[in-house]
Each structure stands twice: as structure tokens, then as C-alpha cells.
Amino acid sequence: MPTTARELVLEHFRWVGGHADVWAVFRDAEALAAVVAGLVEPFRDEGITAVCGIESRGFLLGGAAAVELGVGFVPVRKGEGLFPGDKVVRRSVPDYRRLRHTLRLQRSALTPADRVLLIDDWIETGSQAAAVRSMAEECGATWVGCGVIVDQHTAAPRNALGTVRGLLDARELPAFEA
Ligand SMILES: O=P(O)(O)OC[C@H]1O[C@H](OP(=O)(O)OP(=O)(O)O)[C@H](O)[C@@H]1O
């Protein structure tokens, strides 16, 4: 039986200094390929035309997922990094670290013809995903949902983020290590 993306995540995921080290999953070629394929699988028949990814882990996963789906990638940048052109900007509500981010998306990147999928490694409060949805919709695009590795989303209503599909539930991870 082939090893699933979920099993490979559990094999390579680790807690380091009290933080989830999802980067370690990406270091393994088989795990990275399986994760990317697994993230897009539920959305293959959804007519996705653009994959959004939030800096920084979302850049890696979103770019790879866009290639997997044969569509383009739309970056959502945080902070002050150079980002040419007119932007849609949102100040997110507090996220899982109680941080509020200034998220930016290039206005020309999405149009009313687009059907948008957000790909990320983790969702908890949904704060950053909700901000991306709002920005995509300001561009006139249609929001489809989110594909994530770890689904820890508890905020209600859950359908405020469209279809949310995780490779695994946070409760399946190894016990937290500080
Ligand atoms: O559901 P939420 O509470 O909004 O949290 C989820 C977001 O937080 C994490 O990114 P983080 O801000 O840690 O940045 P990183 O990708 O650079 O590690 C994760 O990659 C999501 O983007």
C-alpha cells in the first residue's frame, strides 16, 4: 500500500523549541511531493484558476500546488517587502500568535474570471485566510476554499472560509513538546 501524505507528514513533523517545524516535512522529497499532491486533490474538479499562498510557508506550498494544478500562483505578502504595483491591503484580526498582519495582494493578479484556492501549511484561527478571502473577493474573484496540511480550525462559522480540507487534524500530531 502506498504511503499517504498524512503518514509522511506524521513521520517528518517535529516540535522544536515549542514550535511546529513543518519545514522538516518539506526537506524530504517523498513527503513534499505527496503533501503537494494531497493538498490539491480535493480541488481538482473545482475549476481553480489561481492558487494563493501567504508568505512564507504558503509561498512554497502554494507555488508547488499551482504547478500541480497547472495554474498560476498569487502571492500574499506580509510586512514591508518590495511588491510592485497597486495592492489590495488588509489588516488581519489576531492570529494564532495574537499577531495582526498587514497582508498585501497585487490587485492585477486576480479578476472576476478567477476561482481561487488558498494553500497553506496550517489553519488555526483562520485570521489570515479570512483576510485573503476578503482581498480576493475585492478583486471580483470567486473564493473556493483552503487546502492545508494541518487543520486546527475552530472558529465559527467554519464555512466562512469555503471548503477547508486538511491532510490531518492537529489532534493527530505528536504530543506538544516545549
Ligand atoms: O489560522 P491563523 O491563526 O491565521 O494561522 C495560520 C497562518 O499562520 C501560519 O503562518 P505564520 O504567520 O506563522 O508564518 P510563516 O508561514 O512565515 O511561518 C500559517 O502558515 C498560516 O499562514
GROMACS .gro file of N, CA and C in nm, residues 31-134:
model
  312
   31ALA      N    1   0.793   1.319   0.095
   31ALA     CA    2   0.690   1.386   0.174
   31ALA      C    3   0.643   1.513   0.104
   32LEU      N    4   0.736   1.590   0.052
   32LEU     CA    5   0.698   1.715  -0.015
   32LEU      C    6   0.606   1.687  -0.134
   33ALA      N    7   0.646   1.591  -0.217
   33ALA     CA    8   0.564   1.560  -0.335
   33ALA      C    9   0.426   1.508  -0.295
   34ALA      N   10   0.422   1.422  -0.194
   34ALA     CA   11   0.294   1.365  -0.151
   34ALA      C   12   0.204   1.472  -0.090
   35VAL      N   13   0.263   1.561  -0.013
   35VAL     CA   14   0.186   1.669   0.050
   35VAL      C   15   0.124   1.760  -0.056
   36VAL      N   16   0.204   1.800  -0.153
   36VAL     CA   17   0.152   1.890  -0.256
   36VAL      C   18   0.039   1.823  -0.334
   37ALA      N   19   0.059   1.698  -0.371
   37ALA     CA   20  -0.047   1.626  -0.444
   37ALA      C   21  -0.171   1.612  -0.357
   38GLY      N   22  -0.150   1.582  -0.230
   38GLY     CA   23  -0.264   1.564  -0.139
   38GLY      C   24  -0.341   1.693  -0.114
   39LEU      N   25  -0.270   1.805  -0.111
   39LEU     CA   26  -0.337   1.932  -0.086
   39LEU      C   27  -0.432   1.970  -0.199
   40VAL      N   28  -0.392   1.942  -0.323
   40VAL     CA   29  -0.476   1.986  -0.435
   40VAL      C   30  -0.583   1.884  -0.471
   41GLU      N   31  -0.566   1.760  -0.427
   41GLU     CA   32  -0.655   1.652  -0.471
   41GLU      C   33  -0.804   1.685  -0.454
   42PRO      N   34  -0.848   1.737  -0.337
   42PRO     CA   35  -0.992   1.761  -0.321
   42PRO      C   36  -1.046   1.871  -0.412
   43PHE      N   37  -0.956   1.945  -0.476
   43PHE     CA   38  -0.998   2.063  -0.552
   43PHE      C   39  -0.976   2.047  -0.703
   44ARG      N   40  -0.937   1.928  -0.746
   44ARG     CA   41  -0.901   1.910  -0.887
   44ARG      C   42  -1.017   1.937  -0.982
   45ASP      N   43  -1.140   1.914  -0.937
   45ASP     CA   44  -1.255   1.933  -1.026
   45ASP      C   45  -1.330   2.063  -0.997
   46GLU      N   46  -1.264   2.154  -0.929
   46GLU     CA   47  -1.330   2.279  -0.888
   46GLU      C   48  -1.304   2.395  -0.983
   47GLY      N   49  -1.235   2.370  -1.092
   47GLY     CA   50  -1.211   2.477  -1.189
   47GLY      C   51  -1.123   2.588  -1.135
   48ILE      N   52  -1.029   2.552  -1.050
   48ILE     CA   53  -0.938   2.652  -0.992
   48ILE      C   54  -0.855   2.718  -1.103
   49THR      N   55  -0.845   2.850  -1.098
   49THR     CA   56  -0.763   2.921  -1.197
   49THR      C   57  -0.643   2.989  -1.134
   50ALA      N   58  -0.641   2.997  -0.999
   50ALA     CA   59  -0.529   3.063  -0.932
   50ALA      C   60  -0.514   3.005  -0.792
   51VAL      N   61  -0.388   2.984  -0.751
   51VAL     CA   62  -0.360   2.941  -0.614
   51VAL      C   63  -0.295   3.056  -0.540
   52CYS      N   64  -0.352   3.093  -0.426
   52CYS     CA   65  -0.293   3.195  -0.340
   52CYS      C   66  -0.209   3.128  -0.232
   53GLY      N   67  -0.099   3.193  -0.194
   53GLY     CA   68  -0.017   3.145  -0.084
   53GLY      C   69   0.031   3.263  -0.002
   54ILE      N   70   0.028   3.246   0.131
   54ILE     CA   71   0.069   3.354   0.221
   54ILE      C   72   0.215   3.334   0.259
   55GLU      N   73   0.292   3.441   0.252
   55GLU     CA   74   0.433   3.440   0.293
   55GLU      C   75   0.445   3.392   0.438
   56SER      N   76   0.527   3.296   0.475
   56SER     CA   77   0.629   3.237   0.391
   56SER      C   78   0.601   3.089   0.354
   57ARG      N   79   0.550   3.011   0.447
   57ARG     CA   80   0.532   2.869   0.413
   57ARG      C   81   0.432   2.852   0.299
   58GLY      N   82   0.336   2.943   0.291
   58GLY     CA   83   0.239   2.937   0.183
   58GLY      C   84   0.298   2.966   0.047
   59PHE      N   85   0.413   3.034   0.044
   59PHE     CA   86   0.479   3.058  -0.085
   59PHE      C   87   0.531   2.927  -0.143
   60LEU      N   88   0.595   2.851  -0.058
   60LEU     CA   89   0.650   2.722  -0.104
   60LEU      C   90   0.538   2.628  -0.147
   61LEU      N   91   0.441   2.608  -0.058
   61LEU     CA   92   0.335   2.512  -0.087
   61LEU      C   93   0.242   2.560  -0.197
   62GLY      N   94   0.210   2.689  -0.194
   62GLY     CA   95   0.118   2.742  -0.294
   62GLY      C   96   0.178   2.738  -0.434
   63GLY      N   97   0.307   2.769  -0.443
   63GLY     CA   98   0.372   2.764  -0.574
   63GLY      C   99   0.374   2.622  -0.629
   64ALA      N  100   0.408   2.528  -0.542
   64ALA     CA  101   0.412   2.388  -0.586
   64ALA      C  102   0.272   2.339  -0.623
   65ALA      N  103   0.173   2.380  -0.545
   65ALA     CA  104   0.035   2.338  -0.572
   65ALA      C  105  -0.015   2.397  -0.704
   66ALA      N  106   0.025   2.519  -0.732
   66ALA     CA  107  -0.015   2.582  -0.859
   66ALA      C  108   0.040   2.502  -0.977
   67VAL      N  109   0.167   2.461  -0.966
   67VAL     CA  110   0.226   2.379  -1.073
   67VAL      C  111   0.149   2.249  -1.086
   68GLU      N  112   0.115   2.189  -0.973
   68GLU     CA  113   0.042   2.061  -0.973
   68GLU      C  114  -0.094   2.075  -1.043
   69LEU      N  115  -0.158   2.190  -1.025
   69LEU     CA  116  -0.290   2.212  -1.087
   69LEU      C  117  -0.280   2.272  -1.227
   70GLY      N  118  -0.159   2.314  -1.266
   70GLY     CA  119  -0.143   2.376  -1.398
   70GLY      C  120  -0.201   2.515  -1.405
   71VAL      N  121  -0.196   2.588  -1.293
   71VAL     CA  122  -0.246   2.726  -1.290
   71VAL      C  123  -0.135   2.816  -1.233
   72GLY      N  124  -0.163   2.945  -1.230
   72GLY     CA  125  -0.064   3.039  -1.178
   72GLY      C  126  -0.075   3.058  -1.029
   73PHE      N  127   0.028   3.125  -0.974
   73PHE     CA  128   0.038   3.148  -0.829
   73PHE      C  129   0.020   3.296  -0.798
   74VAL      N  130  -0.055   3.324  -0.691
   74VAL     CA  131  -0.078   3.462  -0.646
   74VAL      C  132  -0.023   3.478  -0.505
   75PRO      N  133   0.086   3.555  -0.491
   75PRO     CA  134   0.146   3.572  -0.358
   75PRO      C  135   0.070   3.671  -0.272
   76VAL      N  136   0.065   3.641  -0.143
   76VAL     CA  137   0.014   3.736  -0.044
   76VAL      C  138   0.132   3.769   0.048
   77ARG      N  139   0.180   3.892   0.036
   77ARG     CA  140   0.298   3.931   0.112
   77ARG      C  141   0.261   3.994   0.245
   78LYS      N  142   0.349   3.973   0.343
   78LYS     CA  143   0.334   4.036   0.474
   78LYS      C  144   0.434   4.150   0.484
   79GLY      N  145   0.404   4.246   0.569
   79GLY     CA  146   0.505   4.346   0.605
   79GLY      C  147   0.546   4.438   0.494
   80GLU      N  148   0.677   4.465   0.491
   80GLU     CA  149   0.727   4.575   0.411
   80GLU      C  150   0.805   4.533   0.286
   81GLY      N  151   0.814   4.404   0.256
   81GLY     CA  152   0.895   4.361   0.142
   81GLY      C  153   0.848   4.424   0.012
   82LEU      N  154   0.944   4.444  -0.079
   82LEU     CA  155   0.911   4.508  -0.208
   82LEU      C  156   0.804   4.426  -0.280
   83PHE      N  157   0.708   4.497  -0.338
   83PHE     CA  158   0.595   4.430  -0.402
   83PHE      C  159   0.535   4.531  -0.499
   84PRO      N  160   0.571   4.524  -0.626
   84PRO     CA  161   0.535   4.630  -0.720
   84PRO      C  162   0.384   4.642  -0.746
   85GLY      N  163   0.343   4.765  -0.777
   85GLY     CA  164   0.209   4.791  -0.829
   85GLY      C  165   0.103   4.817  -0.723
   86ASP      N  166  -0.018   4.837  -0.775
   86ASP     CA  167  -0.134   4.865  -0.690
   86ASP      C  168  -0.170   4.740  -0.610
   87LYS      N  169  -0.193   4.758  -0.482
   87LYS     CA  170  -0.222   4.644  -0.395
   87LYS      C  171  -0.358   4.656  -0.327
   88VAL      N  172  -0.416   4.539  -0.298
   88VAL     CA  173  -0.527   4.529  -0.204
   88VAL      C  174  -0.462   4.496  -0.069
   89VAL      N  175  -0.502   4.567   0.036
   89VAL     CA  176  -0.436   4.551   0.166
   89VAL      C  177  -0.541   4.522   0.274
   90ARG      N  178  -0.506   4.429   0.363
   90ARG     CA  179  -0.592   4.401   0.479
   90ARG      C  180  -0.506   4.392   0.604
   91ARG      N  181  -0.560   4.443   0.713
   91ARG     CA  182  -0.501   4.422   0.845
   91ARG      C  183  -0.578   4.306   0.906
   92SER      N  184  -0.512   4.194   0.927
   92SER     CA  185  -0.583   4.076   0.977
   92SER      C  186  -0.620   4.093   1.123
   93VAL      N  187  -0.722   4.021   1.165
   93VAL     CA  188  -0.753   4.015   1.308
   93VAL      C  189  -0.647   3.925   1.372
   94PRO      N  190  -0.636   3.924   1.506
   94PRO     CA  191  -0.529   3.847   1.569
   94PRO      C  192  -0.530   3.699   1.528
   95ASP      N  193  -0.409   3.649   1.493
   95ASP     CA  194  -0.397   3.510   1.450
   95ASP      C  195  -0.361   3.421   1.568
   96TYR      N  196  -0.311   3.302   1.539
   96TYR     CA  197  -0.283   3.204   1.645
   96TYR      C  198  -0.176   3.250   1.744
   97ARG      N  199  -0.094   3.347   1.702
   97ARG     CA  200   0.005   3.404   1.794
   97ARG      C  201  -0.040   3.540   1.848
   98ARG      N  202  -0.166   3.572   1.826
   98ARG     CA  203  -0.225   3.700   1.863
   98ARG      C  204  -0.160   3.816   1.787
   99LEU      N  205  -0.105   3.786   1.671
   99LEU     CA  206  -0.043   3.889   1.587
   99LEU      C  207  -0.142   3.934   1.482
  100ARG      N  208  -0.137   4.063   1.453
  100ARG     CA  209  -0.214   4.116   1.341
  100ARG      C  210  -0.115   4.146   1.229
  101HIS      N  211  -0.146   4.097   1.109
  101HIS     CA  212  -0.055   4.114   0.996
  101HIS      C  213  -0.116   4.211   0.895
  102THR      N  214  -0.028   4.285   0.830
  102THR     CA  215  -0.070   4.361   0.714
  102THR      C  216  -0.042   4.275   0.591
  103LEU      N  217  -0.149   4.228   0.528
  103LEU     CA  218  -0.137   4.136   0.415
  103LEU      C  219  -0.166   4.214   0.286
  104ARG      N  220  -0.086   4.183   0.182
  104ARG     CA  221  -0.097   4.258   0.057
  104ARG      C  222  -0.104   4.163  -0.062
  105LEU      N  223  -0.190   4.198  -0.156
  105LEU     CA  224  -0.209   4.118  -0.278
  105LEU      C  225  -0.210   4.215  -0.396
  106GLN      N  226  -0.140   4.182  -0.503
  106GLN     CA  227  -0.138   4.270  -0.621
  106GLN      C  228  -0.276   4.271  -0.688
  107ARG      N  229  -0.333   4.388  -0.700
  107ARG     CA  230  -0.471   4.399  -0.749
  107ARG      C  231  -0.488   4.338  -0.889
  108SER      N  232  -0.384   4.347  -0.970
  108SER     CA  233  -0.394   4.296  -1.109
  108SER      C  234  -0.384   4.143  -1.115
  109ALA      N  235  -0.355   4.078  -1.000
  109ALA     CA  236  -0.331   3.933  -1.003
  109ALA      C  237  -0.461   3.853  -1.016
  110LEU      N  238  -0.572   3.909  -0.974
  110LEU     CA  239  -0.700   3.837  -0.977
  110LEU      C  240  -0.807   3.919  -1.045
  111THR      N  241  -0.895   3.850  -1.117
  111THR     CA  242  -1.006   3.916  -1.186
  111THR      C  243  -1.135   3.839  -1.157
  112PRO      N  244  -1.250   3.892  -1.201
  112PRO     CA  245  -1.376   3.820  -1.181
  112PRO      C  246  -1.381   3.684  -1.252
  113ALA      N  247  -1.287   3.658  -1.341
  113ALA     CA  248  -1.284   3.527  -1.409
  113ALA      C  249  -1.219   3.420  -1.323
  114ASP      N  250  -1.159   3.458  -1.212
  114ASP     CA  251  -1.080   3.363  -1.134
  114ASP      C  252  -1.160   3.288  -1.028
  115ARG      N  253  -1.121   3.162  -1.009
  115ARG     CA  254  -1.168   3.079  -0.899
  115ARG      C  255  -1.044   3.044  -0.816
  116VAL      N  256  -1.048   3.086  -0.689
  116VAL     CA  257  -0.926   3.093  -0.608
  116VAL      C  258  -0.923   2.986  -0.499
  117LEU      N  259  -0.806   2.923  -0.489
  117LEU     CA  260  -0.778   2.827  -0.382
  117LEU      C  261  -0.660   2.879  -0.301
  118LEU      N  262  -0.675   2.881  -0.169
  118LEU     CA  263  -0.563   2.915  -0.080
  118LEU      C  264  -0.498   2.785  -0.033
  119ILE      N  265  -0.367   2.778  -0.048
  119ILE     CA  266  -0.292   2.662   0.001
  119ILE      C  267  -0.197   2.709   0.110
  120ASP      N  268  -0.198   2.640   0.224
  120ASP     CA  269  -0.113   2.679   0.336
  120ASP      C  270  -0.077   2.555   0.416
  121ASP      N  271   0.014   2.572   0.510
  121ASP     CA  272   0.054   2.454   0.587
  121ASP      C  273  -0.038   2.429   0.706
  122TRP      N  274  -0.104   2.536   0.755
  122TRP     CA  275  -0.174   2.521   0.883
  122TRP      C  276  -0.285   2.625   0.888
  123ILE      N  277  -0.397   2.588   0.947
  123ILE     CA  278  -0.500   2.688   0.975
  123ILE      C  279  -0.547   2.668   1.118
  124GLU      N  280  -0.552   2.779   1.192
  124GLU     CA  281  -0.595   2.770   1.332
  124GLU      C  282  -0.710   2.866   1.356
  125THR      N  283  -0.682   2.995   1.371
  125THR     CA  284  -0.792   3.090   1.387
  125THR      C  285  -0.861   3.122   1.256
  126GLY      N  286  -0.790   3.101   1.146
  126GLY     CA  287  -0.845   3.139   1.015
  126GLY      C  288  -0.831   3.287   0.986
  127SER      N  289  -0.760   3.358   1.071
  127SER     CA  290  -0.747   3.503   1.055
  127SER      C  291  -0.684   3.542   0.922
  128GLN      N  292  -0.572   3.478   0.891
  128GLN     CA  293  -0.501   3.516   0.768
  128GLN      C  294  -0.577   3.470   0.645
  129ALA      N  295  -0.635   3.351   0.651
  129ALA     CA  296  -0.714   3.302   0.537
  129ALA      C  297  -0.834   3.392   0.511
  130ALA      N  298  -0.899   3.438   0.617
  130ALA     CA  299  -1.016   3.525   0.600
  130ALA      C  300  -0.976   3.656   0.533
  131ALA      N  301  -0.859   3.707   0.569
  131ALA     CA  302  -0.811   3.831   0.506
  131ALA      C  303  -0.785   3.809   0.358
  132VAL      N  304  -0.730   3.692   0.324
  132VAL     CA  305  -0.703   3.663   0.182
  132VAL      C  306  -0.834   3.649   0.106
  133ARG      N  307  -0.931   3.584   0.168
  133ARG     CA  308  -1.061   3.572   0.100
  133ARG      C  309  -1.119   3.711   0.071
  134SER      N  310  -1.112   3.797   0.169
  134SER     CA  311  -1.166   3.932   0.152
  134SER      C  312  -1.095   4.006   0.040
   0.00000   0.00000   0.00000
